[in-house]
Each structure stands twice: as structure tokens, then as C-alpha cells.
JSON list of C-alpha atoms in Angstrom, two decimals:
[
{"chain": "A", "resi": 515, "resn": "MET", "atom": "CA", "xyz": [-26.11, -21.20, 14.83]},
{"chain": "A", "resi": 516, "resn": "LEU", "atom": "CA", "xyz": [-25.62, -17.49, 15.21]},
{"chain": "A", "resi": 517, "resn": "SER", "atom": "CA", "xyz": [-27.41, -15.36, 17.70]},
{"chain": "A", "resi": 518, "resn": "GLY", "atom": "CA", "xyz": [-27.06, -11.75, 18.89]},
{"chain": "A", "resi": 519, "resn": "PHE", "atom": "CA", "xyz": [-26.54, -10.55, 15.28]},
{"chain": "A", "resi": 520, "resn": "PRO", "atom": "CA", "xyz": [-25.33, -6.93, 15.32]},
{"chain": "A", "resi": 521, "resn": "THR", "atom": "CA", "xyz": [-27.90, -4.38, 14.33]},
{"chain": "A", "resi": 522, "resn": "GLY", "atom": "CA", "xyz": [-28.34, -0.86, 12.96]},
{"chain": "A", "resi": 523, "resn": "SER", "atom": "CA", "xyz": [-25.44, 0.42, 11.01]},
{"chain": "A", "resi": 524, "resn": "LEU", "atom": "CA", "xyz": [-23.68, -3.01, 10.97]},
{"chain": "A", "resi": 525, "resn": "LEU", "atom": "CA", "xyz": [-26.61, -4.55, 9.41]},
{"chain": "A", "resi": 526, "resn": "ARG", "atom": "CA", "xyz": [-26.64, -1.87, 6.74]},
{"chain": "A", "resi": 527, "resn": "GLY", "atom": "CA", "xyz": [-23.00, -2.50, 6.16]},
{"chain": "A", "resi": 528, "resn": "PHE", "atom": "CA", "xyz": [-23.61, -6.18, 5.87]},
{"chain": "A", "resi": 529, "resn": "TYR", "atom": "CA", "xyz": [-26.39, -5.54, 3.26]},
{"chain": "A", "resi": 530, "resn": "SER", "atom": "CA", "xyz": [-24.18, -3.22, 1.25]},
{"chain": "A", "resi": 531, "resn": "TYR", "atom": "CA", "xyz": [-21.35, -5.79, 1.20]},
{"chain": "A", "resi": 532, "resn": "PHE", "atom": "CA", "xyz": [-23.53, -8.46, -0.34]},
{"chain": "A", "resi": 533, "resn": "CYS", "atom": "CA", "xyz": [-25.24, -6.14, -2.75]},
{"chain": "A", "resi": 534, "resn": "GLY", "atom": "CA", "xyz": [-22.07, -4.59, -4.31]},
{"chain": "A", "resi": 535, "resn": "SER", "atom": "CA", "xyz": [-20.33, -2.13, -2.14]},
{"chain": "A", "resi": 536, "resn": "SER", "atom": "CA", "xyz": [-16.51, -2.21, -1.58]},
{"chain": "A", "resi": 537, "resn": "CYS", "atom": "CA", "xyz": [-16.71, -3.32, 2.10]},
{"chain": "A", "resi": 538, "resn": "TYR", "atom": "CA", "xyz": [-14.09, -5.86, 2.96]},
{"chain": "A", "resi": 539, "resn": "SER", "atom": "CA", "xyz": [-15.15, -6.88, 6.40]},
{"chain": "A", "resi": 540, "resn": "ILE", "atom": "CA", "xyz": [-18.19, -8.84, 7.33]},
{"chain": "A", "resi": 541, "resn": "TYR", "atom": "CA", "xyz": [-19.51, -9.85, 10.74]},
{"chain": "A", "resi": 542, "resn": "CYS", "atom": "CA", "xyz": [-21.56, -12.88, 11.87]},
{"chain": "A", "resi": 543, "resn": "ILE", "atom": "CA", "xyz": [-22.54, -14.48, 8.53]},
{"chain": "A", "resi": 544, "resn": "MET", "atom": "CA", "xyz": [-22.82, -18.18, 9.20]},
{"chain": "A", "resi": 545, "resn": "GLY", "atom": "CA", "xyz": [-25.43, -20.31, 10.81]},
{"chain": "A", "resi": 546, "resn": "CYS", "atom": "CA", "xyz": [-28.44, -22.46, 10.37]},
{"chain": "A", "resi": 547, "resn": "CYS", "atom": "CA", "xyz": [-32.18, -22.00, 11.43]},
{"chain": "A", "resi": 548, "resn": "MET", "atom": "CA", "xyz": [-35.29, -21.87, 9.15]},
{"chain": "A", "resi": 549, "resn": "SER", "atom": "CA", "xyz": [-36.42, -21.92, 5.58]},
{"chain": "A", "resi": 550, "resn": "LYS", "atom": "CA", "xyz": [-38.75, -19.52, 3.91]},
{"chain": "A", "resi": 551, "resn": "ARG", "atom": "CA", "xyz": [-40.57, -22.03, 1.59]},
{"chain": "A", "resi": 552, "resn": "GLY", "atom": "CA", "xyz": [-44.32, -21.78, 1.30]},
{"chain": "A", "resi": 553, "resn": "THR", "atom": "CA", "xyz": [-44.69, -18.27, 2.82]},
{"chain": "A", "resi": 554, "resn": "THR", "atom": "CA", "xyz": [-45.62, -14.90, 1.31]},
{"chain": "A", "resi": 555, "resn": "ARG", "atom": "CA", "xyz": [-43.33, -11.97, 1.66]},
{"chain": "A", "resi": 556, "resn": "ALA", "atom": "CA", "xyz": [-45.55, -10.15, 4.12]},
{"chain": "A", "resi": 557, "resn": "SER", "atom": "CA", "xyz": [-46.00, -13.19, 6.42]},
{"chain": "A", "resi": 558, "resn": "ARG", "atom": "CA", "xyz": [-42.30, -13.99, 6.23]},
{"chain": "A", "resi": 559, "resn": "VAL", "atom": "CA", "xyz": [-41.27, -10.50, 7.19]},
{"chain": "A", "resi": 560, "resn": "ALA", "atom": "CA", "xyz": [-43.83, -10.42, 10.02]},
{"chain": "A", "resi": 561, "resn": "ARG", "atom": "CA", "xyz": [-42.38, -13.71, 11.43]},
{"chain": "A", "resi": 562, "resn": "TRP", "atom": "CA", "xyz": [-38.78, -12.35, 11.13]},
{"chain": "A", "resi": 563, "resn": "ARG", "atom": "CA", "xyz": [-39.84, -9.30, 12.97]},
{"chain": "A", "resi": 564, "resn": "SER", "atom": "CA", "xyz": [-41.66, -11.14, 15.75]},
{"chain": "A", "resi": 565, "resn": "THR", "atom": "CA", "xyz": [-39.05, -13.82, 16.31]},
{"chain": "A", "resi": 566, "resn": "GLY", "atom": "CA", "xyz": [-35.80, -11.92, 15.43]},
{"chain": "A", "resi": 567, "resn": "ILE", "atom": "CA", "xyz": [-34.83, -14.97, 13.28]},
{"chain": "A", "resi": 568, "resn": "VAL", "atom": "CA", "xyz": [-34.24, -14.49, 9.52]},
{"chain": "A", "resi": 569, "resn": "GLY", "atom": "CA", "xyz": [-34.18, -17.80, 7.73]},
{"chain": "A", "resi": 570, "resn": "LEU", "atom": "CA", "xyz": [-32.87, -17.69, 4.12]},
{"chain": "A", "resi": 571, "resn": "ARG", "atom": "CA", "xyz": [-31.26, -21.09, 3.94]},
{"chain": "A", "resi": 572, "resn": "ASP", "atom": "CA", "xyz": [-31.23, -22.81, 0.54]},
{"chain": "A", "resi": 573, "resn": "SER", "atom": "CA", "xyz": [-32.97, -19.81, -1.12]},
{"chain": "A", "resi": 574, "resn": "ASN", "atom": "CA", "xyz": [-30.73, -19.54, -4.27]},
{"chain": "A", "resi": 575, "resn": "LEU", "atom": "CA", "xyz": [-29.89, -16.02, -3.28]},
{"chain": "A", "resi": 576, "resn": "LYS", "atom": "CA", "xyz": [-27.27, -13.90, -5.16]},
{"chain": "A", "resi": 577, "resn": "CYS", "atom": "CA", "xyz": [-27.92, -10.82, -3.03]},
{"chain": "A", "resi": 578, "resn": "LEU", "atom": "CA", "xyz": [-29.35, -10.20, 0.45]},
{"chain": "A", "resi": 579, "resn": "PRO", "atom": "CA", "xyz": [-33.03, -9.17, 0.22]},
{"chain": "A", "resi": 580, "resn": "SER", "atom": "CA", "xyz": [-33.76, -5.46, 1.07]},
{"chain": "A", "resi": 581, "resn": "GLU", "atom": "CA", "xyz": [-36.51, -6.47, 3.55]},
{"chain": "A", "resi": 582, "resn": "VAL", "atom": "CA", "xyz": [-33.71, -7.78, 5.80]},
{"chain": "A", "resi": 583, "resn": "LEU", "atom": "CA", "xyz": [-32.31, -4.38, 5.95]},
{"chain": "A", "resi": 584, "resn": "GLU", "atom": "CA", "xyz": [-35.76, -2.91, 6.81]},
{"chain": "A", "resi": 585, "resn": "LEU", "atom": "CA", "xyz": [-35.88, -4.96, 9.94]},
{"chain": "A", "resi": 586, "resn": "GLU", "atom": "CA", "xyz": [-32.81, -3.38, 11.51]},
{"chain": "A", "resi": 587, "resn": "ARG", "atom": "CA", "xyz": [-32.74, -3.88, 15.17]},
{"chain": "A", "resi": 588, "resn": "ALA", "atom": "CA", "xyz": [-35.35, -6.69, 15.12]},
{"chain": "A", "resi": 589, "resn": "VAL", "atom": "CA", "xyz": [-32.73, -9.16, 13.65]},
{"chain": "A", "resi": 590, "resn": "ARG", "atom": "CA", "xyz": [-31.02, -11.38, 16.19]},
{"chain": "A", "resi": 591, "resn": "MET", "atom": "CA", "xyz": [-30.22, -14.39, 14.07]},
{"chain": "A", "resi": 592, "resn": "LEU", "atom": "CA", "xyz": [-29.41, -14.54, 10.34]},
{"chain": "A", "resi": 593, "resn": "ASP", "atom": "CA", "xyz": [-29.10, -17.77, 8.29]},
{"chain": "A", "resi": 594, "resn": "ILE", "atom": "CA", "xyz": [-27.86, -17.37, 4.70]},
{"chain": "A", "resi": 595, "resn": "THR", "atom": "CA", "xyz": [-26.23, -20.70, 4.30]},
{"chain": "A", "resi": 596, "resn": "HIS", "atom": "CA", "xyz": [-26.37, -22.72, 0.99]},
{"chain": "A", "resi": 597, "resn": "ASN", "atom": "CA", "xyz": [-26.98, -19.74, -1.32]},
{"chain": "A", "resi": 598, "resn": "LYS", "atom": "CA", "xyz": [-25.00, -18.35, -4.16]},
{"chain": "A", "resi": 599, "resn": "LEU", "atom": "CA", "xyz": [-23.35, -15.52, -2.30]},
{"chain": "A", "resi": 600, "resn": "GLY", "atom": "CA", "xyz": [-19.81, -17.15, -2.43]},
{"chain": "A", "resi": 601, "resn": "GLN", "atom": "CA", "xyz": [-18.43, -14.94, -5.21]},
{"chain": "A", "resi": 602, "resn": "ARG", "atom": "CA", "xyz": [-18.79, -11.96, -2.93]},
{"chain": "A", "resi": 603, "resn": "PHE", "atom": "CA", "xyz": [-16.15, -13.46, -0.66]},
{"chain": "A", "resi": 604, "resn": "VAL", "atom": "CA", "xyz": [-13.28, -13.49, -3.12]},
{"chain": "A", "resi": 605, "resn": "HIS", "atom": "CA", "xyz": [-11.66, -10.18, -1.82]},
{"chain": "A", "resi": 606, "resn": "LEU", "atom": "CA", "xyz": [-12.65, -10.67, 1.87]},
{"chain": "A", "resi": 607, "resn": "TYR", "atom": "CA", "xyz": [-9.72, -9.46, 3.98]},
{"chain": "A", "resi": 608, "resn": "THR", "atom": "CA", "xyz": [-11.06, -9.78, 7.51]},
{"chain": "A", "resi": 609, "resn": "LEU", "atom": "CA", "xyz": [-13.73, -11.93, 9.13]},
{"chain": "A", "resi": 610, "resn": "GLU", "atom": "CA", "xyz": [-14.69, -11.06, 12.75]},
{"chain": "A", "resi": 611, "resn": "VAL", "atom": "CA", "xyz": [-17.51, -12.93, 14.54]},
{"chain": "A", "resi": 612, "resn": "TYR", "atom": "CA", "xyz": [-18.79, -10.90, 17.48]},
{"chain": "A", "resi": 613, "resn": "PRO", "atom": "CA", "xyz": [-18.70, -12.58, 20.91]},
{"chain": "A", "resi": 614, "resn": "THR", "atom": "CA", "xyz": [-22.45, -12.01, 21.24]},
{"chain": "A", "resi": 615, "resn": "CYS", "atom": "CA", "xyz": [-22.95, -14.37, 18.37]},
{"chain": "A", "resi": 616, "resn": "THR", "atom": "CA", "xyz": [-22.12, -17.49, 20.52]},
{"chain": "A", "resi": 617, "resn": "ILE", "atom": "CA", "xyz": [-21.55, -19.66, 17.48]},
{"chain": "A", "resi": 618, "resn": "VAL", "atom": "CA", "xyz": [-20.84, -23.32, 18.10]},
{"chain": "A", "resi": 619, "resn": "ASP", "atom": "CA", "xyz": [-19.69, -24.41, 14.61]},
{"chain": "A", "resi": 620, "resn": "ILE", "atom": "CA", "xyz": [-18.12, -23.03, 11.46]},
{"chain": "A", "resi": 621, "resn": "PRO", "atom": "CA", "xyz": [-19.25, -24.40, 8.07]},
{"chain": "A", "resi": 622, "resn": "LEU", "atom": "CA", "xyz": [-16.85, -26.12, 5.68]},
{"chain": "A", "resi": 623, "resn": "GLU", "atom": "CA", "xyz": [-17.41, -23.32, 3.21]},
{"chain": "A", "resi": 624, "resn": "ILE", "atom": "CA", "xyz": [-15.09, -21.11, 5.16]},
{"chain": "A", "resi": 625, "resn": "GLY", "atom": "CA", "xyz": [-12.36, -22.69, 3.07]},
{"chain": "A", "resi": 626, "resn": "SER", "atom": "CA", "xyz": [-13.53, -20.57, 0.11]},
{"chain": "A", "resi": 627, "resn": "LEU", "atom": "CA", "xyz": [-12.21, -17.39, 1.71]},
{"chain": "A", "resi": 628, "resn": "VAL", "atom": "CA", "xyz": [-8.90, -17.76, -0.08]},
{"chain": "A", "resi": 629, "resn": "ASN", "atom": "CA", "xyz": [-7.68, -14.19, 0.41]},
{"chain": "A", "resi": 630, "resn": "ILE", "atom": "CA", "xyz": [-8.61, -13.73, 4.01]},
{"chain": "A", "resi": 631, "resn": "GLN", "atom": "CA", "xyz": [-5.73, -12.62, 6.29]},
{"chain": "A", "resi": 632, "resn": "ARG", "atom": "CA", "xyz": [-7.47, -12.14, 9.70]},
{"chain": "A", "resi": 633, "resn": "LEU", "atom": "CA", "xyz": [-9.98, -14.45, 11.23]},
{"chain": "A", "resi": 634, "resn": "ILE", "atom": "CA", "xyz": [-11.24, -13.48, 14.66]},
{"chain": "A", "resi": 635, "resn": "LEU", "atom": "CA", "xyz": [-13.53, -15.96, 16.33]},
{"chain": "A", "resi": 636, "resn": "SER", "atom": "CA", "xyz": [-12.72, -15.34, 20.04]},
{"chain": "A", "resi": 637, "resn": "GLU", "atom": "CA", "xyz": [-15.27, -15.44, 22.90]},
{"chain": "A", "resi": 638, "resn": "ASN", "atom": "CA", "xyz": [-17.80, -17.72, 21.24]},
{"chain": "A", "resi": 639, "resn": "HIS", "atom": "CA", "xyz": [-18.99, -21.30, 21.86]},
{"chain": "A", "resi": 640, "resn": "LEU", "atom": "CA", "xyz": [-16.94, -23.09, 19.19]},
{"chain": "A", "resi": 641, "resn": "GLU", "atom": "CA", "xyz": [-16.65, -26.79, 19.88]},
{"chain": "A", "resi": 642, "resn": "ARG", "atom": "CA", "xyz": [-14.68, -27.68, 16.65]},
{"chain": "A", "resi": 643, "resn": "LEU", "atom": "CA", "xyz": [-12.93, -26.19, 13.66]},
{"chain": "A", "resi": 644, "resn": "PRO", "atom": "CA", "xyz": [-13.51, -27.43, 10.13]},
{"chain": "A", "resi": 645, "resn": "ILE", "atom": "CA", "xyz": [-10.62, -29.14, 8.24]},
{"chain": "A", "resi": 646, "resn": "THR", "atom": "CA", "xyz": [-11.12, -26.70, 5.44]},
{"chain": "A", "resi": 647, "resn": "LEU", "atom": "CA", "xyz": [-9.43, -24.16, 7.58]},
{"chain": "A", "resi": 648, "resn": "GLY", "atom": "CA", "xyz": [-6.32, -25.35, 6.13]},
{"chain": "A", "resi": 649, "resn": "LYS", "atom": "CA", "xyz": [-7.16, -23.83, 2.76]},
{"chain": "A", "resi": 650, "resn": "LEU", "atom": "CA", "xyz": [-6.81, -20.34, 4.06]},
{"chain": "A", "resi": 651, "resn": "GLN", "atom": "CA", "xyz": [-3.31, -19.97, 2.68]},
{"chain": "A", "resi": 652, "resn": "SER", "atom": "CA", "xyz": [-3.29, -16.19, 2.97]},
{"chain": "A", "resi": 653, "resn": "LEU", "atom": "CA", "xyz": [-4.23, -16.23, 6.70]},
{"chain": "A", "resi": 654, "resn": "LYS", "atom": "CA", "xyz": [-1.82, -14.29, 9.00]},
{"chain": "A", "resi": 655, "resn": "VAL", "atom": "CA", "xyz": [-3.85, -13.85, 12.09]},
{"chain": "A", "resi": 656, "resn": "LEU", "atom": "CA", "xyz": [-6.08, -16.53, 13.75]},
{"chain": "A", "resi": 657, "resn": "ALA", "atom": "CA", "xyz": [-7.69, -15.78, 17.08]},
{"chain": "A", "resi": 658, "resn": "ILE", "atom": "CA", "xyz": [-9.90, -18.54, 18.61]},
{"chain": "A", "resi": 659, "resn": "ASP", "atom": "CA", "xyz": [-9.39, -17.74, 22.29]},
{"chain": "A", "resi": 660, "resn": "ASP", "atom": "CA", "xyz": [-12.16, -18.43, 24.93]},
{"chain": "A", "resi": 661, "resn": "ASN", "atom": "CA", "xyz": [-14.18, -21.06, 23.09]},
{"chain": "A", "resi": 662, "resn": "ARG", "atom": "CA", "xyz": [-14.95, -24.65, 23.87]},
{"chain": "A", "resi": 663, "resn": "LEU", "atom": "CA", "xyz": [-12.40, -26.36, 21.68]},
{"chain": "A", "resi": 664, "resn": "THR", "atom": "CA", "xyz": [-10.96, -29.71, 22.86]},
{"chain": "A", "resi": 665, "resn": "THR", "atom": "CA", "xyz": [-8.80, -30.37, 19.76]},
{"chain": "A", "resi": 666, "resn": "LEU", "atom": "CA", "xyz": [-7.39, -28.52, 16.82]},
{"chain": "A", "resi": 667, "resn": "PRO", "atom": "CA", "xyz": [-7.32, -30.08, 13.35]},
{"chain": "A", "resi": 668, "resn": "ASP", "atom": "CA", "xyz": [-4.03, -31.27, 11.85]},
{"chain": "A", "resi": 669, "resn": "GLU", "atom": "CA", "xyz": [-4.77, -28.98, 8.81]},
{"chain": "A", "resi": 670, "resn": "LEU", "atom": "CA", "xyz": [-3.82, -26.08, 10.99]},
{"chain": "A", "resi": 671, "resn": "GLY", "atom": "CA", "xyz": [-0.26, -26.82, 9.92]},
{"chain": "A", "resi": 672, "resn": "LEU", "atom": "CA", "xyz": [-1.11, -25.89, 6.36]},
{"chain": "A", "resi": 673, "resn": "LEU", "atom": "CA", "xyz": [-1.51, -22.20, 7.22]},
{"chain": "A", "resi": 674, "resn": "VAL", "atom": "CA", "xyz": [2.10, -21.49, 6.03]},
{"chain": "A", "resi": 675, "resn": "ARG", "atom": "CA", "xyz": [1.70, -17.63, 6.22]},
{"chain": "A", "resi": 676, "resn": "LEU", "atom": "CA", "xyz": [0.30, -17.64, 9.76]},
{"chain": "A", "resi": 677, "resn": "GLU", "atom": "CA", "xyz": [2.06, -15.07, 11.99]},
{"chain": "A", "resi": 678, "resn": "ARG", "atom": "CA", "xyz": [-0.16, -14.80, 15.06]},
{"chain": "A", "resi": 679, "resn": "LEU", "atom": "CA", "xyz": [-2.06, -17.83, 16.65]},
{"chain": "A", "resi": 680, "resn": "SER", "atom": "CA", "xyz": [-4.09, -17.39, 19.80]},
{"chain": "A", "resi": 681, "resn": "VAL", "atom": "CA", "xyz": [-5.92, -20.37, 21.26]},
{"chain": "A", "resi": 682, "resn": "SER", "atom": "CA", "xyz": [-5.93, -19.58, 24.99]},
{"chain": "A", "resi": 683, "resn": "GLU", "atom": "CA", "xyz": [-8.82, -20.36, 27.30]},
{"chain": "A", "resi": 684, "resn": "ASN", "atom": "CA", "xyz": [-9.98, -23.47, 25.62]},
{"chain": "A", "resi": 685, "resn": "SER", "atom": "CA", "xyz": [-10.24, -27.06, 26.77]},
{"chain": "A", "resi": 686, "resn": "LEU", "atom": "CA", "xyz": [-7.32, -28.20, 24.67]},
{"chain": "A", "resi": 687, "resn": "ARG", "atom": "CA", "xyz": [-5.33, -31.10, 26.08]},
{"chain": "A", "resi": 688, "resn": "SER", "atom": "CA", "xyz": [-2.69, -31.17, 23.34]},
{"chain": "A", "resi": 689, "resn": "LEU", "atom": "CA", "xyz": [-1.59, -29.34, 20.22]},
{"chain": "A", "resi": 690, "resn": "PRO", "atom": "CA", "xyz": [-1.40, -31.01, 16.77]},
{"chain": "A", "resi": 691, "resn": "GLU", "atom": "CA", "xyz": [2.14, -31.91, 15.80]},
{"chain": "A", "resi": 692, "resn": "THR", "atom": "CA", "xyz": [1.62, -30.19, 12.51]},
{"chain": "A", "resi": 693, "resn": "ILE", "atom": "CA", "xyz": [1.75, -26.86, 14.34]},
{"chain": "A", "resi": 694, "resn": "GLY", "atom": "CA", "xyz": [5.50, -27.26, 14.14]},
{"chain": "A", "resi": 695, "resn": "SER", "atom": "CA", "xyz": [5.30, -26.51, 10.41]},
{"chain": "A", "resi": 696, "resn": "LEU", "atom": "CA", "xyz": [4.18, -22.86, 11.06]},
{"chain": "A", "resi": 697, "resn": "ARG", "atom": "CA", "xyz": [7.58, -21.37, 10.42]},
{"chain": "A", "resi": 698, "resn": "ASN", "atom": "CA", "xyz": [6.29, -17.71, 10.25]},
{"chain": "A", "resi": 699, "resn": "VAL", "atom": "CA", "xyz": [4.58, -17.58, 13.62]},
{"chain": "A", "resi": 700, "resn": "ILE", "atom": "CA", "xyz": [5.87, -14.80, 15.74]},
{"chain": "A", "resi": 701, "resn": "LEU", "atom": "CA", "xyz": [3.20, -14.95, 18.45]},
{"chain": "A", "resi": 702, "resn": "LEU", "atom": "CA", "xyz": [1.63, -18.05, 19.98]},
{"chain": "A", "resi": 703, "resn": "ARG", "atom": "CA", "xyz": [-0.84, -17.80, 22.86]},
{"chain": "A", "resi": 704, "resn": "ILE", "atom": "CA", "xyz": [-1.80, -21.08, 24.54]},
{"chain": "A", "resi": 705, "resn": "CYS", "atom": "CA", "xyz": [-2.34, -20.12, 28.19]},
{"chain": "A", "resi": 706, "resn": "HIS", "atom": "CA", "xyz": [-5.33, -21.34, 30.42]},
{"chain": "A", "resi": 707, "resn": "CYS", "atom": "CA", "xyz": [-5.95, -24.58, 28.48]},
{"chain": "A", "resi": 708, "resn": "ARG", "atom": "CA", "xyz": [-6.03, -28.19, 29.86]},
{"chain": "A", "resi": 709, "resn": "PHE", "atom": "CA", "xyz": [-2.92, -29.67, 28.54]},
{"chain": "A", "resi": 710, "resn": "ALA", "atom": "CA", "xyz": [-2.40, -33.23, 29.75]},
{"chain": "A", "resi": 711, "resn": "GLY", "atom": "CA", "xyz": [1.27, -32.52, 30.56]},
{"chain": "A", "resi": 712, "resn": "LEU", "atom": "CA", "xyz": [3.69, -29.62, 30.76]},
{"chain": "A", "resi": 713, "resn": "LEU", "atom": "CA", "xyz": [5.02, -28.23, 27.51]},
{"chain": "A", "resi": 714, "resn": "THR", "atom": "CA", "xyz": [8.72, -28.60, 28.00]},
{"chain": "A", "resi": 715, "resn": "SER", "atom": "CA", "xyz": [9.63, -26.89, 24.73]},
{"chain": "A", "resi": 716, "resn": "SER", "atom": "CA", "xyz": [8.01, -24.75, 22.19]},
{"chain": "A", "resi": 717, "resn": "PRO", "atom": "CA", "xyz": [5.62, -26.49, 19.90]},
{"chain": "A", "resi": 718, "resn": "LEU", "atom": "CA", "xyz": [7.11, -24.45, 17.06]},
{"chain": "A", "resi": 719, "resn": "HIS", "atom": "CA", "xyz": [10.19, -26.30, 15.88]}
]
């Protein structure tokens, strides 16, 4: 679930990205909340404005509705999961989720971002990472500092182009052995975690 969705110009940029502009960065796009079934446009927009929650889950969308843009600063949470917006992600280069979003989960669909190179998820409430993270073969920078992670998926070792990995300030007690496969990593940050024992050598073999 995403909250604290950025407003104003960022919302406009978000809209233009999904509706055909050349924007290559997108902020706070994943979550889950409500469905719009059985409501009129006017009542739906009124509810969105009063609650700040825009629910468009399972709506067969190919483009973000213009009425979402009209709400601007009223939007605090946006759900567009399970739609047909995936083709817009093909050229996505950077995904940064603002700390104010306080997300706790990332959907499996993140694995479709095959060209992404920078994924910044720091200062949220993430409790787990999806195994599909391993499909991001172009990823060079992964920052997941200051979350609530207790483990990292073995699939992290599939990110063969990763150069910078930052997992500090989580509740990690160990690192997956597969991290030793990350031959291109030049920066690894793992401070302020809860490792069961001292790391006597670098996890990067």
C-alpha cells in the first residue's frame, strides 16, 4: 500500500508518463486499496477527493484517467495494480519511491522492468522483496536502506550488472550466499543491521 503520494507537478508528470510523454522516471506507482466498480464518474471523483484514495485496481486501464490529474493535491494514495499499463514500463530507467510513501511490499510485477538501472526504495516500510527482483538484469544501483527487511532473496545474486548495493539500517541477520556472485559491485553498504555474528570477510568473493 502506498500513502503520501507526491502531488502537484509530480502528479502531472506521472500522468504524462502513462499517457505518452517521454518521461523516464516514475514515483510511487504500486499499491492496493479499492475498486471503482458500481460507481458513477462523479461519485467516484467525489470519493477520491474526500478520502485522498484513488482506487483503480483491476480497471483494464491502458492510460491514467484525466480526472486523477484534476485532483492534484487531494491525492494521497493511488492504486493502479492489475491494469494494462505494463507496456509503458519498457524504457523505464529509474524508479524512486519517496520515503513518504511508506510502502510495505513490492508486487511481483516489478520483474517486468527489464531495462531499469536505478531502483531506489530507501526509507520506507518494506518487509520483504519479491523474488522477481532477480529479473532486473540491467540494474546497476539498488538502494533499500532504512526499511524493515529481515531477509534478502537468493535471487539478488542474479543481478549480474549491479554496481552499488545499499541495505543498511534493516533488521537483516544474514546475507544470502548468492551475493558472492555479484562480481561488478564496487560499493556495498551493510551497516546498522542485526547480523547474528561478525562478518569476518567480505560477502563479495
